[in-house]
Amino acid sequence: MQLPTPEDLKKRRNELGLTQSDLAKRAGVSQPLIARIESGDVDPRLSTVRKILDAFEEAEKEQQIIIKDLMHSPVFHVSPEDSVEEVVNLMHIHGFSQIPVLDGGIPVGSISEDMIVKLMGESKKKSISQLKVSGIMGEAFPTVSPGISISVVSHILEGNPAVLVVEKGAVVGVVTKHDVMKLLQGK
């Protein structure tokens, strides 16, 4: 087995779009060690090279997973004119904690359990169940195309509870943080 050169390691890291910090985290080593290995300042142990190569393989597998293979379809949604009661019932039936709001098939907002609970705490009215979704909805979930990689969507999900998959102007699927977490279980 021929060991990769420092230039080989750096080239492969760049091809995978990983920073030295990303690679270090995945390989369980420090970022300065990655920098020293790539610059040729240090000859790494064979076990360290193995960790780096394993991290590369893991990154390649992630990039091969596209959202179309992970998304849920059809997308359960509500409209801006639906009542909070209808939203709560839909969430309860399907076990959702958030749901997109579509108007004529176009994402216009989102609504979550947290929003509803907060509204209940703030509301002076006894019942908020007949309020319209349009009056309490939050921002729409971000959208991506079906061919985008899981690594890109993972970054988007860091700041959003879900991502909608849109193809030819139509919402065709949804991916949540929970879906990405299931990949770790191999399911």
Short mmCIF file of N, CA and C in Angstrom, two decimals:
data_model
loop_
_atom_site.label_atom_id
_atom_site.label_comp_id
_atom_site.label_asym_id
_atom_site.label_seq_id
_atom_site.Cartn_x
_atom_site.Cartn_y
_atom_site.Cartn_z
N MET A 1 0.85 -1.18 0.00
CA MET A 1 0.00 0.00 0.00
C MET A 1 0.89 1.24 0.00
N GLN A 2 0.62 2.11 -0.93
CA GLN A 2 1.38 3.34 -1.00
C GLN A 2 0.64 4.42 -0.22
N LEU A 3 1.35 5.07 0.69
CA LEU A 3 0.74 6.12 1.49
C LEU A 3 0.59 7.39 0.65
N PRO A 4 -0.51 8.12 0.90
CA PRO A 4 -0.69 9.37 0.16
C PRO A 4 0.32 10.42 0.61
N THR A 5 0.71 11.25 -0.31
CA THR A 5 1.64 12.34 0.02
C THR A 5 0.85 13.47 0.68
N PRO A 6 1.54 14.42 1.29
CA PRO A 6 0.83 15.59 1.84
C PRO A 6 0.01 16.32 0.77
N GLU A 7 0.56 16.39 -0.44
CA GLU A 7 -0.16 17.04 -1.53
C GLU A 7 -1.43 16.26 -1.89
N ASP A 8 -1.34 14.92 -1.87
CA ASP A 8 -2.51 14.08 -2.15
C ASP A 8 -3.62 14.33 -1.14
N LEU A 9 -3.24 14.40 0.13
CA LEU A 9 -4.23 14.61 1.19
C LEU A 9 -4.91 15.97 1.04
N LYS A 10 -4.11 17.00 0.78
CA LYS A 10 -4.66 18.34 0.63
C LYS A 10 -5.59 18.40 -0.59
N LYS A 11 -5.16 17.79 -1.69
CA LYS A 11 -5.97 17.79 -2.91
C LYS A 11 -7.32 17.10 -2.67
N ARG A 12 -7.28 15.96 -2.01
CA ARG A 12 -8.53 15.21 -1.77
C ARG A 12 -9.44 15.98 -0.82
N ARG A 13 -8.85 16.61 0.20
CA ARG A 13 -9.64 17.41 1.14
C ARG A 13 -10.36 18.53 0.39
N ASN A 14 -9.62 19.21 -0.48
CA ASN A 14 -10.21 20.31 -1.26
C ASN A 14 -11.28 19.82 -2.23
N GLU A 15 -11.05 18.67 -2.85
CA GLU A 15 -12.04 18.10 -3.77
C GLU A 15 -13.36 17.80 -3.06
N LEU A 16 -13.25 17.40 -1.80
CA LEU A 16 -14.45 17.09 -1.01
C LEU A 16 -15.08 18.33 -0.39
N GLY A 17 -14.43 19.48 -0.57
CA GLY A 17 -14.97 20.72 -0.03
C GLY A 17 -14.86 20.82 1.48
N LEU A 18 -13.88 20.14 2.05
CA LEU A 18 -13.69 20.16 3.50
C LEU A 18 -12.63 21.19 3.87
N THR A 19 -12.85 21.88 4.97
CA THR A 19 -11.80 22.73 5.52
C THR A 19 -10.89 21.86 6.37
N GLN A 20 -9.75 22.40 6.75
CA GLN A 20 -8.87 21.64 7.64
C GLN A 20 -9.59 21.34 8.96
N SER A 21 -10.37 22.29 9.44
CA SER A 21 -11.12 22.09 10.68
C SER A 21 -12.16 20.97 10.53
N ASP A 22 -12.88 20.96 9.39
CA ASP A 22 -13.86 19.91 9.14
C ASP A 22 -13.19 18.54 9.16
N LEU A 23 -12.07 18.44 8.44
CA LEU A 23 -11.36 17.16 8.36
C LEU A 23 -10.85 16.75 9.73
N ALA A 24 -10.31 17.69 10.48
CA ALA A 24 -9.79 17.39 11.82
C ALA A 24 -10.90 16.86 12.72
N LYS A 25 -12.06 17.48 12.67
CA LYS A 25 -13.19 17.05 13.49
C LYS A 25 -13.62 15.63 13.11
N ARG A 26 -13.72 15.38 11.82
CA ARG A 26 -14.14 14.06 11.34
C ARG A 26 -13.12 12.97 11.68
N ALA A 27 -11.84 13.33 11.64
CA ALA A 27 -10.77 12.35 11.87
C ALA A 27 -10.40 12.23 13.35
N GLY A 28 -10.92 13.14 14.16
CA GLY A 28 -10.61 13.08 15.58
C GLY A 28 -9.19 13.52 15.92
N VAL A 29 -8.67 14.47 15.13
CA VAL A 29 -7.34 15.02 15.37
C VAL A 29 -7.46 16.54 15.40
N SER A 30 -6.36 17.23 15.67
CA SER A 30 -6.41 18.70 15.73
C SER A 30 -6.23 19.31 14.34
N GLN A 31 -6.76 20.51 14.18
CA GLN A 31 -6.60 21.23 12.91
C GLN A 31 -5.14 21.58 12.66
N PRO A 32 -4.38 22.00 13.70
CA PRO A 32 -2.96 22.27 13.44
C PRO A 32 -2.20 21.04 12.94
N LEU A 33 -2.60 19.84 13.41
CA LEU A 33 -1.94 18.63 12.92
C LEU A 33 -2.22 18.43 11.43
N ILE A 34 -3.46 18.66 11.03
CA ILE A 34 -3.81 18.54 9.60
C ILE A 34 -2.96 19.53 8.80
N ALA A 35 -2.86 20.75 9.28
CA ALA A 35 -2.07 21.77 8.58
C ALA A 35 -0.60 21.35 8.46
N ARG A 36 -0.05 20.81 9.53
CA ARG A 36 1.36 20.39 9.51
C ARG A 36 1.57 19.19 8.59
N ILE A 37 0.60 18.26 8.57
CA ILE A 37 0.70 17.10 7.67
C ILE A 37 0.67 17.58 6.22
N GLU A 38 -0.29 18.46 5.89
CA GLU A 38 -0.43 18.94 4.52
C GLU A 38 0.78 19.76 4.05
N SER A 39 1.42 20.43 4.98
CA SER A 39 2.59 21.24 4.59
C SER A 39 3.87 20.41 4.55
N GLY A 40 3.79 19.15 5.03
CA GLY A 40 4.96 18.28 5.02
C GLY A 40 5.88 18.49 6.21
N ASP A 41 5.42 19.26 7.20
CA ASP A 41 6.25 19.52 8.39
C ASP A 41 6.34 18.31 9.32
N VAL A 42 5.38 17.40 9.22
CA VAL A 42 5.35 16.26 10.13
C VAL A 42 4.95 15.00 9.36
N ASP A 43 5.57 13.89 9.71
CA ASP A 43 5.17 12.60 9.15
C ASP A 43 4.18 11.97 10.12
N PRO A 44 2.94 11.82 9.69
CA PRO A 44 1.93 11.29 10.61
C PRO A 44 2.10 9.79 10.85
N ARG A 45 1.55 9.37 11.97
CA ARG A 45 1.49 7.93 12.25
C ARG A 45 0.56 7.29 11.25
N LEU A 46 0.74 6.01 11.04
CA LEU A 46 -0.13 5.27 10.13
C LEU A 46 -1.58 5.32 10.62
N SER A 47 -1.77 5.26 11.93
CA SER A 47 -3.13 5.31 12.48
C SER A 47 -3.80 6.66 12.19
N THR A 48 -3.02 7.72 12.18
CA THR A 48 -3.57 9.04 11.87
C THR A 48 -3.95 9.13 10.40
N VAL A 49 -3.12 8.60 9.54
CA VAL A 49 -3.44 8.57 8.10
C VAL A 49 -4.72 7.77 7.88
N ARG A 50 -4.86 6.66 8.58
CA ARG A 50 -6.06 5.82 8.47
C ARG A 50 -7.31 6.61 8.87
N LYS A 51 -7.21 7.37 9.97
CA LYS A 51 -8.34 8.19 10.42
C LYS A 51 -8.71 9.23 9.36
N ILE A 52 -7.70 9.83 8.77
CA ILE A 52 -7.94 10.85 7.73
C ILE A 52 -8.60 10.21 6.51
N LEU A 53 -8.10 9.05 6.08
CA LEU A 53 -8.69 8.37 4.93
C LEU A 53 -10.12 7.92 5.21
N ASP A 54 -10.38 7.46 6.44
CA ASP A 54 -11.75 7.09 6.82
C ASP A 54 -12.67 8.30 6.79
N ALA A 55 -12.16 9.44 7.23
CA ALA A 55 -12.95 10.67 7.21
C ALA A 55 -13.28 11.07 5.76
N PHE A 56 -12.32 10.88 4.87
CA PHE A 56 -12.58 11.16 3.45
C PHE A 56 -13.69 10.26 2.92
N GLU A 57 -13.63 8.98 3.24
CA GLU A 57 -14.65 8.03 2.77
C GLU A 57 -16.03 8.41 3.29
N GLU A 58 -16.11 8.79 4.55
CA GLU A 58 -17.38 9.21 5.15
C GLU A 58 -17.93 10.44 4.43
N ALA A 59 -17.06 11.39 4.16
CA ALA A 59 -17.48 12.61 3.46
C ALA A 59 -17.98 12.30 2.05
N GLU A 60 -17.31 11.38 1.37
CA GLU A 60 -17.73 11.00 0.02
C GLU A 60 -19.11 10.35 0.05
N LYS A 61 -19.35 9.49 1.03
CA LYS A 61 -20.67 8.83 1.15
C LYS A 61 -21.76 9.87 1.37
N GLU A 62 -21.49 10.84 2.23
CA GLU A 62 -22.48 11.89 2.49
C GLU A 62 -22.81 12.67 1.23
N GLN A 63 -21.79 12.95 0.44
CA GLN A 63 -22.02 13.73 -0.77
C GLN A 63 -22.77 12.93 -1.82
N GLN A 64 -22.74 11.60 -1.71
CA GLN A 64 -23.44 10.78 -2.68
C GLN A 64 -24.93 10.70 -2.37
N ILE A 65 -25.31 11.00 -1.12
CA ILE A 65 -26.73 10.98 -0.76
C ILE A 65 -27.35 12.28 -1.24
N ILE A 66 -28.37 12.15 -2.06
CA ILE A 66 -29.07 13.35 -2.52
C ILE A 66 -30.42 13.42 -1.82
N ILE A 67 -30.91 14.60 -1.73
CA ILE A 67 -32.13 14.85 -0.97
C ILE A 67 -33.33 14.09 -1.52
N LYS A 68 -33.37 13.89 -2.80
CA LYS A 68 -34.50 13.16 -3.38
C LYS A 68 -34.63 11.76 -2.75
N ASP A 69 -33.49 11.17 -2.34
CA ASP A 69 -33.51 9.84 -1.73
C ASP A 69 -33.91 9.88 -0.26
N LEU A 70 -33.91 11.04 0.35
CA LEU A 70 -34.18 11.17 1.78
C LEU A 70 -35.52 11.84 2.08
N MET A 71 -36.04 12.60 1.13
CA MET A 71 -37.23 13.41 1.39
C MET A 71 -38.49 12.56 1.60
N HIS A 72 -39.44 13.19 2.29
CA HIS A 72 -40.77 12.59 2.48
C HIS A 72 -41.72 13.23 1.47
N SER A 73 -42.56 12.41 0.90
CA SER A 73 -43.53 12.89 -0.05
C SER A 73 -44.77 12.01 0.07
N PRO A 74 -45.97 12.54 -0.06
CA PRO A 74 -46.33 13.92 -0.31
C PRO A 74 -46.08 14.78 0.93
N VAL A 75 -46.11 16.09 0.72
CA VAL A 75 -45.88 17.04 1.80
C VAL A 75 -47.22 17.43 2.40
N PHE A 76 -47.40 17.12 3.67
CA PHE A 76 -48.59 17.57 4.38
C PHE A 76 -48.39 19.04 4.68
N HIS A 77 -49.42 19.84 4.41
CA HIS A 77 -49.31 21.28 4.58
C HIS A 77 -50.66 21.86 4.95
N VAL A 78 -50.64 23.12 5.32
CA VAL A 78 -51.87 23.86 5.58
C VAL A 78 -51.85 25.10 4.71
N SER A 79 -53.01 25.76 4.61
CA SER A 79 -53.08 27.00 3.84
C SER A 79 -53.21 28.17 4.81
N PRO A 80 -52.95 29.37 4.34
CA PRO A 80 -53.06 30.55 5.22
C PRO A 80 -54.46 30.74 5.79
N GLU A 81 -55.46 30.22 5.11
CA GLU A 81 -56.85 30.41 5.56
C GLU A 81 -57.32 29.34 6.54
N ASP A 82 -56.51 28.29 6.76
CA ASP A 82 -56.90 27.25 7.73
C ASP A 82 -56.86 27.81 9.14
N SER A 83 -57.60 27.17 10.03
CA SER A 83 -57.62 27.61 11.43
C SER A 83 -56.52 26.91 12.22
N VAL A 84 -56.19 27.49 13.36
CA VAL A 84 -55.19 26.89 14.24
C VAL A 84 -55.67 25.50 14.67
N GLU A 85 -56.96 25.35 14.88
CA GLU A 85 -57.51 24.05 15.27
C GLU A 85 -57.22 22.99 14.20
N GLU A 86 -57.36 23.33 12.93
CA GLU A 86 -57.06 22.40 11.84
C GLU A 86 -55.57 22.02 11.84
N VAL A 87 -54.72 23.00 12.10
CA VAL A 87 -53.27 22.75 12.15
C VAL A 87 -52.94 21.79 13.28
N VAL A 88 -53.49 22.07 14.46
CA VAL A 88 -53.22 21.22 15.63
C VAL A 88 -53.68 19.79 15.37
N ASN A 89 -54.85 19.63 14.77
CA ASN A 89 -55.35 18.29 14.45
C ASN A 89 -54.42 17.56 13.48
N LEU A 90 -53.98 18.24 12.43
CA LEU A 90 -53.08 17.63 11.45
C LEU A 90 -51.75 17.25 12.09
N MET A 91 -51.21 18.14 12.92
CA MET A 91 -49.95 17.84 13.61
C MET A 91 -50.12 16.63 14.53
N HIS A 92 -51.23 16.58 15.24
CA HIS A 92 -51.48 15.47 16.16
C HIS A 92 -51.62 14.14 15.42
N ILE A 93 -52.38 14.13 14.36
CA ILE A 93 -52.62 12.90 13.60
C ILE A 93 -51.32 12.33 13.04
N HIS A 94 -50.45 13.19 12.52
CA HIS A 94 -49.24 12.74 11.84
C HIS A 94 -47.97 12.83 12.69
N GLY A 95 -48.08 13.37 13.89
CA GLY A 95 -46.91 13.47 14.77
C GLY A 95 -45.90 14.51 14.34
N PHE A 96 -46.36 15.59 13.71
CA PHE A 96 -45.46 16.66 13.27
C PHE A 96 -45.31 17.71 14.36
N SER A 97 -44.16 18.35 14.41
CA SER A 97 -43.97 19.46 15.33
C SER A 97 -43.97 20.79 14.58
N GLN A 98 -43.87 20.72 13.27
CA GLN A 98 -43.96 21.91 12.43
C GLN A 98 -44.52 21.50 11.08
N ILE A 99 -45.07 22.48 10.38
CA ILE A 99 -45.70 22.15 9.10
C ILE A 99 -45.61 23.37 8.18
N PRO A 100 -45.38 23.14 6.88
CA PRO A 100 -45.31 24.29 5.96
C PRO A 100 -46.71 24.84 5.65
N VAL A 101 -46.71 26.12 5.33
CA VAL A 101 -47.94 26.79 4.88
C VAL A 101 -47.75 27.07 3.39
N LEU A 102 -48.66 26.49 2.58
CA LEU A 102 -48.59 26.68 1.13
C LEU A 102 -49.85 27.41 0.68
N ASP A 103 -49.67 28.31 -0.26
CA ASP A 103 -50.80 29.02 -0.86
C ASP A 103 -50.73 28.77 -2.36
N GLY A 104 -51.65 27.98 -2.86
CA GLY A 104 -51.62 27.62 -4.28
C GLY A 104 -50.37 26.84 -4.64
N GLY A 105 -49.87 26.04 -3.70
CA GLY A 105 -48.69 25.23 -3.94
C GLY A 105 -47.37 25.95 -3.72
N ILE A 106 -47.43 27.24 -3.38
CA ILE A 106 -46.22 28.04 -3.16
C ILE A 106 -45.98 28.22 -1.66
N PRO A 107 -44.75 27.94 -1.19
CA PRO A 107 -44.45 28.12 0.23
C PRO A 107 -44.55 29.60 0.63
N VAL A 108 -45.39 29.89 1.63
CA VAL A 108 -45.55 31.27 2.10
C VAL A 108 -45.26 31.42 3.58
N GLY A 109 -45.10 30.30 4.29
CA GLY A 109 -44.85 30.39 5.72
C GLY A 109 -44.70 29.02 6.34
N SER A 110 -44.63 29.03 7.66
CA SER A 110 -44.58 27.78 8.42
C SER A 110 -45.24 28.02 9.76
N ILE A 111 -45.62 26.95 10.38
CA ILE A 111 -46.22 27.04 11.71
C ILE A 111 -45.70 25.87 12.53
N SER A 112 -45.44 26.12 13.81
CA SER A 112 -44.88 25.08 14.66
C SER A 112 -45.63 25.00 15.98
N GLU A 113 -45.41 23.89 16.67
CA GLU A 113 -45.98 23.72 18.00
C GLU A 113 -45.53 24.86 18.91
N ASP A 114 -44.25 25.23 18.80
CA ASP A 114 -43.72 26.31 19.64
C ASP A 114 -44.50 27.61 19.43
N MET A 115 -44.81 27.93 18.17
CA MET A 115 -45.56 29.15 17.87
C MET A 115 -46.94 29.11 18.52
N ILE A 116 -47.59 27.97 18.42
CA ILE A 116 -48.94 27.82 18.96
C ILE A 116 -48.92 27.92 20.48
N VAL A 117 -47.96 27.23 21.11
CA VAL A 117 -47.86 27.27 22.57
C VAL A 117 -47.57 28.69 23.04
N LYS A 118 -46.67 29.38 22.35
CA LYS A 118 -46.34 30.77 22.71
C LYS A 118 -47.57 31.66 22.59
N LEU A 119 -48.32 31.47 21.52
CA LEU A 119 -49.53 32.26 21.29
C LEU A 119 -50.55 32.00 22.40
N MET A 120 -50.65 30.76 22.83
CA MET A 120 -51.59 30.42 23.91
C MET A 120 -51.20 31.14 25.20
N GLY A 121 -49.92 31.25 25.45
CA GLY A 121 -49.45 31.92 26.65
C GLY A 121 -49.64 33.42 26.61
N GLU A 122 -49.56 34.00 25.42
CA GLU A 122 -49.69 35.45 25.25
C GLU A 122 -51.12 35.90 25.06
N SER A 123 -51.98 35.01 24.59
CA SER A 123 -53.34 35.38 24.20
C SER A 123 -54.21 35.68 25.41
N LYS A 124 -54.94 36.78 25.31
CA LYS A 124 -55.89 37.14 26.35
C LYS A 124 -57.24 36.47 26.08
N LYS A 125 -57.39 35.96 24.87
CA LYS A 125 -58.62 35.26 24.51
C LYS A 125 -58.58 33.86 25.10
N LYS A 126 -59.73 33.30 25.38
CA LYS A 126 -59.78 31.95 25.94
C LYS A 126 -59.42 30.92 24.89
N SER A 127 -59.79 31.19 23.65
CA SER A 127 -59.54 30.21 22.60
C SER A 127 -58.87 30.84 21.40
N ILE A 128 -57.78 30.22 20.97
CA ILE A 128 -57.11 30.70 19.76
C ILE A 128 -57.39 29.75 18.60
N SER A 129 -58.20 28.73 18.85
CA SER A 129 -58.39 27.67 17.86
C SER A 129 -58.99 28.16 16.55
N GLN A 130 -59.74 29.25 16.55
CA GLN A 130 -60.36 29.73 15.31
C GLN A 130 -59.54 30.79 14.58
N LEU A 131 -58.39 31.16 15.14
CA LEU A 131 -57.53 32.12 14.44
C LEU A 131 -57.04 31.52 13.13
N LYS A 132 -56.80 32.37 12.15
CA LYS A 132 -56.29 31.92 10.85
C LYS A 132 -54.77 31.75 10.92
N VAL A 133 -54.27 30.78 10.18
CA VAL A 133 -52.84 30.52 10.10
C VAL A 133 -52.10 31.76 9.62
N SER A 134 -52.68 32.50 8.69
CA SER A 134 -52.02 33.68 8.13
C SER A 134 -51.66 34.72 9.19
N GLY A 135 -52.39 34.72 10.30
CA GLY A 135 -52.14 35.69 11.35
C GLY A 135 -51.03 35.32 12.31
N ILE A 136 -50.61 34.07 12.29
CA ILE A 136 -49.59 33.66 13.26
C ILE A 136 -48.38 32.94 12.64
N MET A 137 -48.44 32.66 11.35
CA MET A 137 -47.36 31.88 10.73
C MET A 137 -46.03 32.61 10.73
N GLY A 138 -44.96 31.80 10.71
CA GLY A 138 -43.62 32.34 10.63
C GLY A 138 -43.12 32.27 9.19
N GLU A 139 -41.80 32.45 9.03
CA GLU A 139 -41.20 32.42 7.70
C GLU A 139 -41.33 31.04 7.06
N ALA A 140 -41.34 31.03 5.74
CA ALA A 140 -41.38 29.76 4.99
C ALA A 140 -40.07 29.02 5.16
N PHE A 141 -40.13 27.70 5.09
CA PHE A 141 -38.92 26.89 5.14
C PHE A 141 -38.11 27.15 3.87
N PRO A 142 -36.78 27.04 3.95
CA PRO A 142 -35.96 27.18 2.75
C PRO A 142 -36.30 26.08 1.74
N THR A 143 -36.00 26.35 0.47
CA THR A 143 -36.26 25.36 -0.57
C THR A 143 -34.97 24.98 -1.28
N VAL A 144 -34.93 23.72 -1.75
CA VAL A 144 -33.79 23.21 -2.50
C VAL A 144 -34.31 22.35 -3.64
N SER A 145 -33.43 22.03 -4.59
CA SER A 145 -33.80 21.15 -5.69
C SER A 145 -33.56 19.70 -5.26
N PRO A 146 -34.20 18.73 -5.91
CA PRO A 146 -34.09 17.33 -5.51
C PRO A 146 -32.69 16.73 -5.64
N GLY A 147 -31.83 17.30 -6.49
CA GLY A 147 -30.52 16.72 -6.72
C GLY A 147 -29.43 17.23 -5.80
N ILE A 148 -29.77 18.05 -4.84
CA ILE A 148 -28.75 18.64 -3.96
C ILE A 148 -28.27 17.61 -2.93
N SER A 149 -27.02 17.73 -2.50
CA SER A 149 -26.44 16.73 -1.60
C SER A 149 -26.86 16.95 -0.16
N ILE A 150 -26.78 15.88 0.62
CA ILE A 150 -27.13 15.93 2.03
C ILE A 150 -26.23 16.90 2.79
N SER A 151 -24.98 17.03 2.38
CA SER A 151 -24.07 17.92 3.10
C SER A 151 -24.53 19.37 3.02
N VAL A 152 -25.05 19.79 1.88
CA VAL A 152 -25.55 21.16 1.73
C VAL A 152 -26.81 21.34 2.58
N VAL A 153 -27.71 20.38 2.52
CA VAL A 153 -28.95 20.47 3.28
C VAL A 153 -28.68 20.44 4.78
N SER A 154 -27.69 19.68 5.21
CA SER A 154 -27.34 19.63 6.63
C SER A 154 -26.98 21.02 7.14
N HIS A 155 -26.24 21.77 6.34
CA HIS A 155 -25.88 23.14 6.74
C HIS A 155 -27.11 24.03 6.81
N ILE A 156 -28.03 23.87 5.88
CA ILE A 156 -29.26 24.67 5.88
C ILE A 156 -30.08 24.34 7.12
N LEU A 157 -30.12 23.05 7.48
CA LEU A 157 -30.91 22.62 8.64
C LEU A 157 -30.33 23.08 9.97
N GLU A 158 -29.09 23.53 9.97
CA GLU A 158 -28.52 24.04 11.22
C GLU A 158 -29.32 25.24 11.74
N GLY A 159 -29.92 25.99 10.83
CA GLY A 159 -30.69 27.16 11.24
C GLY A 159 -32.17 27.08 10.93
N ASN A 160 -32.64 25.92 10.48
CA ASN A 160 -34.04 25.76 10.10
C ASN A 160 -34.53 24.37 10.50
N PRO A 161 -35.80 24.25 10.89
CA PRO A 161 -36.29 22.93 11.29
C PRO A 161 -36.58 21.98 10.12
N ALA A 162 -36.76 22.54 8.93
CA ALA A 162 -37.09 21.71 7.76
C ALA A 162 -36.67 22.42 6.48
N VAL A 163 -36.57 21.64 5.41
CA VAL A 163 -36.26 22.15 4.08
C VAL A 163 -37.27 21.54 3.12
N LEU A 164 -37.84 22.38 2.27
CA LEU A 164 -38.78 21.89 1.25
C LEU A 164 -38.01 21.59 -0.03
N VAL A 165 -38.41 20.52 -0.70
CA VAL A 165 -37.79 20.14 -1.97
C VAL A 165 -38.75 20.57 -3.08
N VAL A 166 -38.24 21.42 -3.98
CA VAL A 166 -39.07 21.97 -5.05
C VAL A 166 -38.52 21.55 -6.40
N GLU A 167 -39.42 21.03 -7.24
CA GLU A 167 -39.04 20.61 -8.59
C GLU A 167 -40.03 21.22 -9.58
N LYS A 168 -39.52 21.95 -10.55
CA LYS A 168 -40.33 22.61 -11.57
C LYS A 168 -41.43 23.48 -10.94
N GLY A 169 -41.07 24.18 -9.86
CA GLY A 169 -42.00 25.09 -9.22
C GLY A 169 -42.98 24.47 -8.26
N ALA A 170 -42.95 23.14 -8.11
CA ALA A 170 -43.89 22.45 -7.23
C ALA A 170 -43.16 21.84 -6.04
N VAL A 171 -43.75 21.95 -4.85
CA VAL A 171 -43.19 21.32 -3.66
C VAL A 171 -43.44 19.81 -3.77
N VAL A 172 -42.34 19.05 -3.82
CA VAL A 172 -42.46 17.59 -4.01
C VAL A 172 -42.00 16.79 -2.80
N GLY A 173 -41.38 17.46 -1.82
CA GLY A 173 -40.91 16.72 -0.65
C GLY A 173 -40.47 17.64 0.46
N VAL A 174 -40.19 17.04 1.60
CA VAL A 174 -39.72 17.77 2.77
C VAL A 174 -38.67 16.92 3.48
N VAL A 175 -37.66 17.58 4.05
CA VAL A 175 -36.62 16.92 4.83
C VAL A 175 -36.49 17.69 6.13
N THR A 176 -36.46 16.96 7.25
CA THR A 176 -36.32 17.58 8.56
C THR A 176 -34.99 17.19 9.20
N LYS A 177 -34.67 17.84 10.30
CA LYS A 177 -33.47 17.47 11.05
C LYS A 177 -33.54 16.01 11.47
N HIS A 178 -34.72 15.57 11.83
CA HIS A 178 -34.92 14.18 12.24
C HIS A 178 -34.53 13.20 11.13
N ASP A 179 -34.86 13.53 9.90
CA ASP A 179 -34.51 12.66 8.76
C ASP A 179 -33.01 12.53 8.61
N VAL A 180 -32.28 13.63 8.78
CA VAL A 180 -30.83 13.60 8.67
C VAL A 180 -30.22 12.81 9.82
N MET A 181 -30.78 12.98 11.02
CA MET A 181 -30.28 12.24 12.18
C MET A 181 -30.45 10.73 11.99
N LYS A 182 -31.50 10.32 11.31
CA LYS A 182 -31.73 8.89 11.08
C LYS A 182 -30.63 8.27 10.24
N LEU A 183 -29.94 9.08 9.42
CA LEU A 183 -28.82 8.56 8.63
C LEU A 183 -27.72 8.01 9.52
N LEU A 184 -27.56 8.60 10.70
CA LEU A 184 -26.54 8.13 11.63
C LEU A 184 -26.84 6.73 12.15
N GLN A 185 -28.12 6.39 12.15
CA GLN A 185 -28.55 5.07 12.61
C GLN A 185 -28.52 4.06 11.47
N GLY A 186 -28.28 4.53 10.27
CA GLY A 186 -28.25 3.65 9.11
C GLY A 186 -29.63 3.22 8.67
N LYS A 187 -30.64 4.03 9.01
CA LYS A 187 -32.02 3.68 8.63
C LYS A 187 -32.54 4.61 7.59
#
